[in-house]
């Protein structure tokens, strides 16, 4: 079975500080993709960052970076220099071979001014 | 082409009525997906199209649910004889192969 676990339902961070959101997944497949999506309140989901499992190098997109530990099946998201606009629900998603995405239950992040 | 469009944004319906939602994907995306998201949960997969072919259906998609993508462009999701448990956000997404999804804003269904 393919599962995604986000163990932090809620987190908060001071503006300009750094925060890390955790995600673990379970799969028997060796080739897959991992994603972090952001869902602001009442707004659509937006892709934050994407990682291919066959790449050892951790993906980075501006202030967003991941720590991908394939052996541990861990895929955490680090947000540096947090901004008020980062306040949102963050979903970790996993896509094995095939086309279905599996999402975690989300982490609600609040950036405190 | 500004992204994935979903219509309507909100739908309130009485239990037992039929509802239909529409999704217009990004024009060059051949893959289209429907997901359902309930409060406090991540999206759950419902079904997937590649062009006009419906290639995967979740067990969540009971026989009251039907989805079509007749010309490989827009898609519709119909729910017949709605139940209160159908209340959720219905998300549509499109993509190119091996790329991330682009989501629409969703249709929020409330069954009263």
XYZ file of C-alpha atoms in Angstrom:
225
model
C 0.000 0.000 0.000
C 1.117 3.526 -0.731
C 0.763 5.898 2.189
C 1.940 9.390 3.032
C 2.210 10.561 6.625
C 2.467 14.118 7.812
C 2.808 13.954 11.577
C 2.545 17.687 12.267
C -1.064 18.859 11.914
C -0.147 22.449 12.825
C 3.020 24.486 12.976
C 3.913 28.108 13.434
C 7.026 30.120 12.712
C 8.112 33.703 13.253
C 8.432 35.807 10.158
C 11.953 35.597 8.671
C 12.727 32.393 10.555
C 13.174 28.898 9.136
C 10.711 26.041 9.525
C 10.813 22.388 8.500
C 7.737 20.333 7.700
C 8.089 16.576 7.866
C 6.740 13.882 5.588
C 7.261 10.153 5.410
C 5.894 7.722 2.888
C 5.669 4.014 2.381
C 6.160 2.239 -0.895
C 7.803 -0.801 -2.379
C 8.540 0.964 -5.646
C 11.979 2.268 -6.518
C 10.981 4.919 -9.058
C 8.617 7.642 -7.986
C 8.154 11.364 -7.599
C 7.586 13.441 -4.493
C 5.927 16.827 -4.278
C 5.019 19.515 -1.822
C 1.858 21.489 -2.538
C 0.666 24.652 -0.819
C -3.020 25.425 -0.338
C -3.703 28.947 0.968
C -7.065 29.482 2.672
C -9.876 29.284 0.131
C -7.449 29.190 -2.734
C -6.196 26.575 -5.122
C -3.337 24.186 -4.533
C -0.003 25.308 -5.898
C 3.043 23.174 -6.585
C 5.913 24.261 -4.343
C 8.642 21.785 -5.175
C 9.199 18.464 -6.900
C 11.772 15.690 -6.403
C 12.525 12.648 -8.524
C 13.472 9.639 -6.432
C 16.341 8.679 -8.722
C 18.045 12.011 -8.125
C 20.265 12.150 -5.063
C 20.507 15.930 -5.116
C 17.869 17.650 -3.028
C 15.565 19.953 -4.959
C 15.613 23.682 -4.244
C 13.246 26.442 -5.330
C 14.251 29.848 -3.974
C 13.402 29.813 -0.246
C 12.064 26.255 -0.407
C 14.271 23.178 -0.220
C 13.792 19.525 0.581
C 15.723 16.953 2.536
C 15.106 13.708 0.679
C 16.245 10.574 2.490
C 15.301 7.695 0.225
C 16.375 4.898 2.542
C 14.378 6.397 5.383
C 11.476 7.259 3.022
C 11.518 10.786 4.337
C 10.847 13.987 2.415
C 10.879 17.124 4.547
C 10.321 20.676 3.343
C 12.408 23.551 4.652
C 11.118 27.085 4.275
C 13.765 29.734 4.857
C 13.112 33.406 5.604
C 9.420 32.691 6.215
C 7.003 35.273 4.877
C 3.416 36.049 5.827
C 2.303 34.788 2.439
C 3.645 31.345 3.328
C 0.708 30.857 5.690
C -1.169 27.928 4.182
C -1.880 24.246 4.362
C 1.041 22.222 3.030
C 0.498 18.789 1.533
C 3.177 16.237 0.834
C 2.348 14.070 -2.171
C 3.831 10.941 -3.600
C 3.406 9.579 -7.105
C 4.654 6.081 -7.811
C 4.710 4.707 -11.320
C 1.280 5.219 -12.735
C -0.707 8.359 -12.483
C -2.336 8.528 -9.097
C -1.017 10.913 -6.479
C -1.214 10.032 -2.809
C -1.491 12.975 -0.450
C -0.814 13.323 3.243
C -3.316 14.910 5.588
C -1.501 18.221 5.513
C 0.308 20.565 7.871
C -1.250 23.922 8.626
C 1.536 26.502 8.765
C 1.041 29.917 10.310
C 3.680 32.603 9.891
C 3.564 34.995 12.826
C 4.464 38.640 12.191
C -4.868 29.970 -21.125
C -4.653 30.935 -17.478
C -4.825 27.534 -15.845
C -7.334 24.890 -14.847
C -10.881 26.220 -14.575
C -13.672 24.628 -12.607
C -17.324 25.515 -12.650
C -19.233 26.165 -10.499
C -17.140 27.326 -7.547
C -19.878 26.470 -5.086
C -22.923 24.225 -5.346
C -25.605 23.672 -2.741
C -28.029 20.902 -3.531
C -30.726 18.950 -1.796
C -30.116 15.327 -0.961
C -31.234 13.100 -3.799
C -30.619 15.636 -6.554
C -28.116 15.186 -9.355
C -25.215 17.584 -9.826
C -22.654 18.045 -12.575
C -19.326 19.819 -12.372
C -17.127 20.934 -15.222
C -13.359 21.149 -15.519
C -11.407 22.863 -18.292
C -7.762 21.799 -18.131
C -4.721 23.581 -19.494
C -5.071 23.087 -23.221
C -1.785 21.284 -23.869
C -2.218 18.911 -20.915
C -3.420 15.504 -22.042
C -3.926 14.171 -18.530
C -6.856 15.135 -16.329
C -7.628 14.057 -12.800
C -10.497 14.361 -10.367
C -9.875 14.369 -6.627
C -12.141 14.816 -3.630
C -11.035 16.698 -0.536
C -12.937 16.688 2.731
C -12.259 19.059 5.588
C -8.944 18.409 7.294
C -7.859 15.802 4.782
C -5.634 15.662 1.765
C -7.116 15.141 -1.674
C -8.241 11.605 -2.504
C -8.001 10.262 -6.020
C -11.239 9.641 -7.883
C -10.394 9.132 -11.524
C -7.927 9.887 -14.292
C -8.156 10.516 -18.027
C -5.510 10.417 -20.672
C -7.014 12.308 -23.575
C -10.580 11.010 -23.790
C -9.870 7.621 -22.231
C -10.742 7.061 -18.586
C -7.822 4.903 -17.489
C -8.221 4.659 -13.731
C -11.096 4.796 -11.290
C -10.894 4.694 -7.532
C -13.111 2.492 -5.411
C -14.321 5.791 -3.949
C -16.074 6.368 -7.255
C -19.335 4.563 -6.575
C -21.881 3.835 -9.271
C -23.544 7.171 -8.473
C -20.479 8.954 -9.829
C -19.631 9.210 -13.495
C -16.956 11.199 -15.257
C -16.480 11.930 -18.919
C -14.007 13.686 -21.125
C -15.693 13.327 -24.513
C -13.267 15.129 -26.776
C -10.147 14.929 -24.676
C -10.546 18.536 -23.603
C -12.969 19.496 -20.817
C -14.321 16.949 -18.363
C -17.519 16.598 -16.395
C -18.122 14.836 -13.101
C -21.708 13.914 -12.331
C -23.038 12.731 -9.006
C -26.486 11.181 -9.057
C -28.805 10.943 -6.061
C -26.492 13.020 -3.892
C -25.996 12.094 -0.249
C -24.777 14.231 2.632
C -21.525 12.280 2.614
C -20.819 13.642 -0.852
C -20.278 17.103 0.623
C -16.664 17.950 -0.159
C -14.401 19.986 -2.364
C -14.039 18.402 -5.785
C -10.695 19.218 -7.334
C -9.675 18.876 -10.927
C -6.056 18.838 -12.031
C -4.253 18.469 -15.310
C -0.707 17.628 -16.234
C 1.768 16.550 -18.832
C 3.389 13.125 -18.395
C 5.755 12.894 -15.422
C 5.087 16.436 -14.335
C 3.331 17.853 -11.312
C -0.336 18.637 -11.367
C -1.841 22.038 -11.948
C -4.952 22.221 -9.841
C -8.122 24.168 -10.387
C -9.770 26.131 -7.611
C -12.236 23.347 -6.953
C -15.995 23.040 -6.690
C -17.302 23.029 -3.152
C -20.390 20.840 -2.911
C -22.756 21.077 0.018
C -25.590 18.548 0.212
C -28.389 19.617 2.539
